[in-house]
């Protein structure tokens, strides 16, 4: 019994000491509470920060892939460069100037009227060699050339007395070229009278009055205005003896008279309007200057 009491006393005393120790222990400070909570906060922070990092990586991948595709598709969307077509200027600038000859004019006539006239009518367009004057070899001026092809000019101009009619027609591509040629033929024409036959700044009615007013020997101008004057009967071809085409001269784009579509069309019309027929009758001769 005495032993039982001793055990109870010890246990009771031990328990009382423990509880007394707990009671005597100071309450937990704020710092300890923070330390206890810190691991949880770190864990939550690391988890929270880890997830956005994965999202960022995914977002970066998604942004990168379309850029690569756009870069790959970019060359296919660019328009292909078209090859520049060669113009008449490009072709002529790379070739040496070649003087014209009667066969050039004959081929031009055949080519132009091949789909416009019948076979029989095309045969009528063919001219004999005797219908042509000697061609310019690119060494002549207009005065020296005309002196060569018209050796009896002084006698011819004195015999010419018809109004509205001309003895010599010089056909060129523009008004400026016509003025230039008139100035250059001063040595050749002598006392002969030359008239400008182009549309720039000159009305056709004025030119008709001028031709009817007095005797004129030389007409220099464009085929379009000459053809219009023939149609209106302001210009007569009855006294015509020479037709000189400004064949070899080239403009700033290196085009000859027959390389300009509008001028070529007017020239064909002028030749077909009576000049070719008079050539076949051996009354008119054509020269290529």
Tab-separated table of C-alpha atoms in Angstrom:
chain	number	residue	atom	x	y	z
A	1	UNK	CA	0.000	0.000	0.000
A	2	UNK	CA	2.836	2.253	0.843
A	3	UNK	CA	4.335	1.490	-2.617
A	4	UNK	CA	1.122	2.367	-4.377
A	5	UNK	CA	0.993	5.672	-2.672
A	6	UNK	CA	4.569	6.350	-3.626
A	7	UNK	CA	3.872	5.715	-7.304
A	8	UNK	CA	0.785	7.894	-7.344
A	9	UNK	CA	2.706	10.671	-5.711
A	10	UNK	CA	5.455	10.492	-8.279
A	11	UNK	CA	3.167	10.504	-11.239
A	12	UNK	CA	1.081	13.235	-9.819
A	13	UNK	CA	4.154	15.204	-9.036
A	14	UNK	CA	5.548	14.593	-12.536
A	15	UNK	CA	2.325	15.682	-14.107
A	16	UNK	CA	2.131	18.713	-11.957
A	17	UNK	CA	5.685	19.618	-12.848
A	18	UNK	CA	4.925	19.305	-16.576
A	19	UNK	CA	1.778	21.354	-16.349
A	20	UNK	CA	3.578	23.844	-14.179
A	21	UNK	CA	6.309	24.049	-16.847
A	22	UNK	CA	3.702	24.595	-19.512
A	23	UNK	CA	2.037	27.259	-17.436
A	24	UNK	CA	5.370	28.923	-16.660
A	25	UNK	CA	6.474	28.883	-20.405
A	26	UNK	CA	6.106	32.260	-22.087
A	27	UNK	CA	3.474	32.672	-24.875
A	28	UNK	CA	4.740	32.367	-28.508
A	29	UNK	CA	5.995	35.587	-29.911
A	30	UNK	CA	4.950	37.128	-33.265
A	31	UNK	CA	8.328	36.271	-34.742
A	32	UNK	CA	7.841	32.585	-33.942
A	33	UNK	CA	4.385	32.655	-35.500
A	34	UNK	CA	5.845	34.209	-38.655
A	35	UNK	CA	8.560	31.578	-38.775
A	36	UNK	CA	5.955	28.853	-38.482
A	37	UNK	CA	3.948	30.371	-41.289
A	38	UNK	CA	6.927	31.099	-43.572
A	39	UNK	CA	7.315	27.608	-45.064
A	40	UNK	CA	3.687	27.606	-46.107
A	41	UNK	CA	4.038	31.029	-47.771
A	42	UNK	CA	7.187	29.981	-49.604
A	43	UNK	CA	5.500	26.872	-50.807
A	44	UNK	CA	2.494	28.813	-52.072
A	45	UNK	CA	4.705	31.475	-53.663
A	46	UNK	CA	6.895	28.960	-55.430
A	47	UNK	CA	3.858	27.078	-56.683
A	48	UNK	CA	2.243	30.303	-57.852
A	49	UNK	CA	5.381	31.531	-59.572
A	50	UNK	CA	6.198	28.179	-61.126
A	51	UNK	CA	2.906	27.948	-62.989
A	52	UNK	CA	3.163	31.334	-64.811
A	53	UNK	CA	6.664	30.429	-65.924
A	54	UNK	CA	5.295	27.389	-67.707
A	55	UNK	CA	2.581	29.549	-69.262
A	56	UNK	CA	5.159	32.065	-70.454
A	57	UNK	CA	7.117	29.326	-72.117
A	58	UNK	CA	3.991	28.080	-73.846
A	59	UNK	CA	3.080	31.601	-74.924
A	60	UNK	CA	6.545	32.181	-76.343
A	61	UNK	CA	6.329	28.993	-78.328
A	62	UNK	CA	2.963	30.013	-79.702
A	63	UNK	CA	4.307	33.447	-80.716
A	64	UNK	CA	7.446	32.087	-82.344
A	65	UNK	CA	5.796	29.488	-84.562
A	66	UNK	CA	3.544	31.891	-86.568
A	67	UNK	CA	6.498	34.222	-87.178
A	68	UNK	CA	8.460	31.377	-88.744
A	69	UNK	CA	5.528	30.450	-90.941
A	70	UNK	CA	5.094	34.071	-92.014
A	71	UNK	CA	8.780	34.251	-92.848
A	72	UNK	CA	8.533	31.063	-94.893
A	73	UNK	CA	5.429	32.246	-96.734
A	74	UNK	CA	6.850	35.736	-97.413
A	75	UNK	CA	8.870	34.897	-100.563
A	76	UNK	CA	5.853	33.283	-102.223
A	77	UNK	CA	3.703	36.399	-101.726
A	78	UNK	CA	6.220	38.724	-103.443
A	79	UNK	CA	5.223	39.533	-107.065
A	80	UNK	CA	7.557	38.185	-109.715
A	81	UNK	CA	9.445	40.768	-111.728
A	82	UNK	CA	8.352	40.923	-115.332
A	83	UNK	CA	10.935	41.116	-118.028
A	84	UNK	CA	11.023	44.507	-119.689
A	85	UNK	CA	10.005	44.342	-123.338
A	86	UNK	CA	12.449	45.743	-125.829
A	87	UNK	CA	11.307	48.925	-127.534
A	88	UNK	CA	12.226	50.195	-130.998
A	89	UNK	CA	14.723	52.525	-129.313
A	90	UNK	CA	16.457	49.590	-127.586
A	91	UNK	CA	16.727	47.636	-130.822
A	92	UNK	CA	17.916	50.556	-132.943
A	93	UNK	CA	20.421	51.820	-130.377
A	94	UNK	CA	22.221	48.474	-130.506
A	95	UNK	CA	22.348	48.397	-134.315
A	96	UNK	CA	24.274	50.555	-136.764
A	97	UNK	CA	22.263	52.931	-139.006
A	98	UNK	CA	21.647	51.437	-142.428
A	99	UNK	CA	20.713	53.600	-145.437
A	100	UNK	CA	17.347	52.905	-147.017
A	101	UNK	CA	16.962	51.507	-150.514
A	102	UNK	CA	14.055	51.043	-152.990
A	103	UNK	CA	13.441	47.462	-151.856
A	104	UNK	CA	12.736	48.756	-148.313
A	105	UNK	CA	9.903	50.935	-149.577
A	106	UNK	CA	8.588	48.158	-151.824
A	107	UNK	CA	8.550	45.681	-148.909
A	108	UNK	CA	6.789	48.227	-146.722
A	109	UNK	CA	4.051	48.698	-149.312
A	110	UNK	CA	3.564	44.946	-149.749
A	111	UNK	CA	3.429	44.329	-146.005
A	112	UNK	CA	1.037	47.194	-145.284
A	113	UNK	CA	-1.490	46.379	-148.033
A	114	UNK	CA	-1.229	42.553	-147.824
A	115	UNK	CA	-4.518	42.218	-145.912
A	116	UNK	CA	-6.227	45.314	-147.383
A	117	UNK	CA	-6.000	44.791	-151.145
A	118	UNK	CA	-6.569	41.869	-153.461
A	119	UNK	CA	-3.690	40.054	-155.150
A	120	UNK	CA	-4.272	41.925	-158.416
A	121	UNK	CA	-4.365	45.292	-156.636
A	122	UNK	CA	-1.135	44.441	-154.819
A	123	UNK	CA	0.537	43.751	-158.165
A	124	UNK	CA	-0.321	47.292	-159.225
A	125	UNK	CA	1.688	48.623	-156.276
A	126	UNK	CA	4.960	47.142	-157.516
A	127	UNK	CA	7.256	49.763	-159.010
A	128	UNK	CA	10.020	49.406	-161.570
A	129	UNK	CA	13.599	50.306	-160.718
A	130	UNK	CA	13.285	53.264	-163.074
A	131	UNK	CA	10.694	54.775	-160.712
A	132	UNK	CA	13.365	55.418	-158.069
A	133	UNK	CA	16.072	58.033	-157.730
A	134	UNK	CA	19.465	57.131	-156.301
A	135	UNK	CA	19.311	56.697	-152.503
A	136	UNK	CA	21.221	58.627	-149.878
A	137	UNK	CA	24.303	56.809	-148.566
A	138	UNK	CA	24.201	58.828	-145.301
A	139	UNK	CA	26.956	61.195	-146.485
A	140	UNK	CA	24.731	63.819	-148.170
A	141	UNK	CA	23.055	66.943	-146.885
A	142	UNK	CA	19.575	67.644	-148.250
A	143	UNK	CA	21.004	70.239	-150.687
A	144	UNK	CA	23.765	67.969	-152.016
A	145	UNK	CA	21.326	65.069	-152.342
A	146	UNK	CA	18.766	67.136	-154.278
A	147	UNK	CA	21.493	68.465	-156.578
A	148	UNK	CA	22.474	64.877	-157.341
A	149	UNK	CA	18.952	63.603	-158.086
A	150	UNK	CA	17.716	66.818	-159.775
A	151	UNK	CA	20.674	67.969	-161.915
A	152	UNK	CA	18.459	70.136	-164.198
A	153	UNK	CA	16.643	71.904	-161.359
A	154	UNK	CA	17.293	75.492	-162.492
A	155	UNK	CA	15.715	74.755	-165.906
A	156	UNK	CA	12.754	72.837	-164.353
A	157	UNK	CA	11.866	75.609	-161.925
A	158	UNK	CA	11.813	78.239	-164.700
A	159	UNK	CA	9.451	76.135	-166.806
A	160	UNK	CA	7.014	75.584	-163.928
A	161	UNK	CA	4.100	78.071	-164.110
A	162	UNK	CA	1.084	76.184	-162.670
A	163	UNK	CA	-0.687	77.320	-159.528
A	164	UNK	CA	-1.763	74.814	-156.806
A	165	UNK	CA	0.875	72.456	-158.209
A	166	UNK	CA	4.360	71.594	-156.995
A	167	UNK	CA	7.381	70.133	-158.760
A	168	UNK	CA	9.070	68.650	-155.691
A	169	UNK	CA	7.613	67.196	-152.492
A	170	UNK	CA	9.868	66.511	-149.493
A	171	UNK	CA	7.994	64.296	-147.020
A	172	UNK	CA	9.137	64.129	-143.380
A	173	UNK	CA	7.776	63.085	-139.990
A	174	UNK	CA	7.157	66.383	-138.161
A	175	UNK	CA	6.776	70.147	-138.467
A	176	UNK	CA	10.092	70.831	-136.731
A	177	UNK	CA	11.897	68.522	-139.137
A	178	UNK	CA	10.215	70.270	-142.093
A	179	UNK	CA	11.436	73.696	-140.939
A	180	UNK	CA	14.929	72.304	-140.487
A	181	UNK	CA	14.977	70.844	-144.004
A	182	UNK	CA	13.751	74.099	-145.590
A	183	UNK	CA	16.622	75.962	-143.945
A	184	UNK	CA	19.153	73.362	-145.115
A	185	UNK	CA	18.026	73.388	-148.773
A	186	UNK	CA	18.690	77.105	-149.326
A	187	UNK	CA	21.730	76.356	-151.480
A	188	UNK	CA	19.737	73.992	-153.710
A	189	UNK	CA	16.446	75.838	-154.225
A	190	UNK	CA	17.900	79.104	-155.485
A	191	UNK	CA	15.052	81.365	-156.572
A	192	UNK	CA	12.451	78.631	-156.206
A	193	UNK	CA	9.648	79.162	-153.724
A	194	UNK	CA	9.172	76.606	-150.909
A	195	UNK	CA	6.025	76.217	-148.817
A	196	UNK	CA	5.464	74.558	-145.432
A	197	UNK	CA	2.892	71.785	-145.578
A	198	UNK	CA	2.170	70.646	-142.018
A	199	UNK	CA	-0.687	71.052	-139.566
A	200	UNK	CA	1.126	72.688	-136.633
A	201	UNK	CA	-0.017	76.335	-136.203
A	202	UNK	CA	-1.152	76.497	-139.862
A	203	UNK	CA	-4.770	76.014	-140.946
A	204	UNK	CA	-5.389	73.996	-144.093
A	205	UNK	CA	-7.504	76.830	-145.544
A	206	UNK	CA	-4.536	79.187	-145.313
A	207	UNK	CA	-2.333	76.706	-147.150
A	208	UNK	CA	-4.919	76.260	-149.921
A	209	UNK	CA	-5.081	80.066	-150.424
A	210	UNK	CA	-1.292	80.260	-150.478
A	211	UNK	CA	-1.021	77.554	-153.158
A	212	UNK	CA	-3.731	79.240	-155.275
A	213	UNK	CA	-2.186	82.694	-154.912
A	214	UNK	CA	1.019	82.135	-156.861
A	215	UNK	CA	3.480	79.666	-158.336
A	216	UNK	CA	5.168	77.412	-155.771
A	217	UNK	CA	7.919	74.930	-156.601
A	218	UNK	CA	8.725	72.946	-153.443
A	219	UNK	CA	6.510	71.634	-150.676
A	220	UNK	CA	8.060	70.371	-147.418
A	221	UNK	CA	5.919	68.810	-144.695
A	222	UNK	CA	4.129	65.825	-143.245
A	223	UNK	CA	2.262	63.154	-145.246
A	224	UNK	CA	-0.940	63.715	-143.273
A	225	UNK	CA	-1.329	67.361	-144.305
A	226	UNK	CA	-0.214	66.691	-147.902
A	227	UNK	CA	-2.783	63.922	-148.243
A	228	UNK	CA	-5.520	66.204	-146.829
A	229	UNK	CA	-4.603	68.944	-149.321
A	230	UNK	CA	-4.809	66.485	-152.235
A	231	UNK	CA	-8.247	65.286	-151.054
A	232	UNK	CA	-9.543	68.888	-150.833
A	233	UNK	CA	-8.039	69.638	-154.260
A	234	UNK	CA	-5.945	72.365	-152.745
A	235	UNK	CA	-2.802	70.594	-154.003
A	236	UNK	CA	-2.466	69.234	-157.536
A	237	UNK	CA	-0.088	66.412	-158.515
A	238	UNK	CA	-0.184	67.186	-162.261
A	239	UNK	CA	3.155	69.005	-162.343
A	240	UNK	CA	4.855	66.787	-159.740
A	241	UNK	CA	8.171	65.254	-160.829
A	242	UNK	CA	10.040	64.310	-157.634
A	243	UNK	CA	8.989	62.903	-154.257
A	244	UNK	CA	11.793	62.705	-151.672
A	245	UNK	CA	11.145	60.754	-148.468
A	246	UNK	CA	13.134	61.721	-145.364
A	247	UNK	CA	13.720	58.004	-144.859
A	248	UNK	CA	16.963	57.761	-142.860
A	249	UNK	CA	16.476	60.567	-140.344
A	250	UNK	CA	15.766	59.466	-136.757
A	251	UNK	CA	14.134	61.371	-133.899
A	252	UNK	CA	15.202	61.436	-130.242
A	253	UNK	CA	13.820	57.930	-129.766
A	254	UNK	CA	15.821	56.742	-132.815
A	255	UNK	CA	12.629	56.186	-134.834
A	256	UNK	CA	12.502	56.756	-138.572
A	257	UNK	CA	9.483	58.215	-140.273
A	258	UNK	CA	8.133	54.741	-141.075
A	259	UNK	CA	8.660	53.552	-137.477
A	260	UNK	CA	5.945	55.905	-136.193
A	261	UNK	CA	2.565	54.172	-136.814
A	262	UNK	CA	0.564	57.379	-137.465
A	263	UNK	CA	3.119	58.813	-139.878
A	264	UNK	CA	3.495	55.499	-141.713
A	265	UNK	CA	-0.286	55.256	-142.160
A	266	UNK	CA	-0.440	58.800	-143.581
A	267	UNK	CA	2.468	58.034	-145.921
A	268	UNK	CA	0.732	54.962	-147.322
A	269	UNK	CA	-2.405	57.030	-147.875
A	270	UNK	CA	-0.439	59.762	-149.679
A	271	UNK	CA	1.364	57.300	-151.953
A	272	UNK	CA	-1.849	55.473	-152.790
A	273	UNK	CA	-3.655	58.790	-153.451
A	274	UNK	CA	-2.048	59.304	-156.844
A	275	UNK	CA	1.746	59.288	-156.458
A	276	UNK	CA	2.234	55.558	-157.117
A	277	UNK	CA	0.056	55.746	-160.208
A	278	UNK	CA	2.115	58.632	-161.606
A	279	UNK	CA	5.268	56.631	-160.822
A	280	UNK	CA	3.949	53.765	-162.964
A	281	UNK	CA	3.250	56.273	-165.727
A	282	UNK	CA	6.916	57.347	-165.448
A	283	UNK	CA	5.942	60.920	-164.547
A	284	UNK	CA	7.141	60.898	-160.907
A	285	UNK	CA	10.294	59.465	-159.359
A	286	UNK	CA	10.799	58.628	-155.668
A	287	UNK	CA	14.019	59.154	-153.724
A	288	UNK	CA	14.968	57.986	-150.211
A	289	UNK	CA	17.003	60.624	-148.395
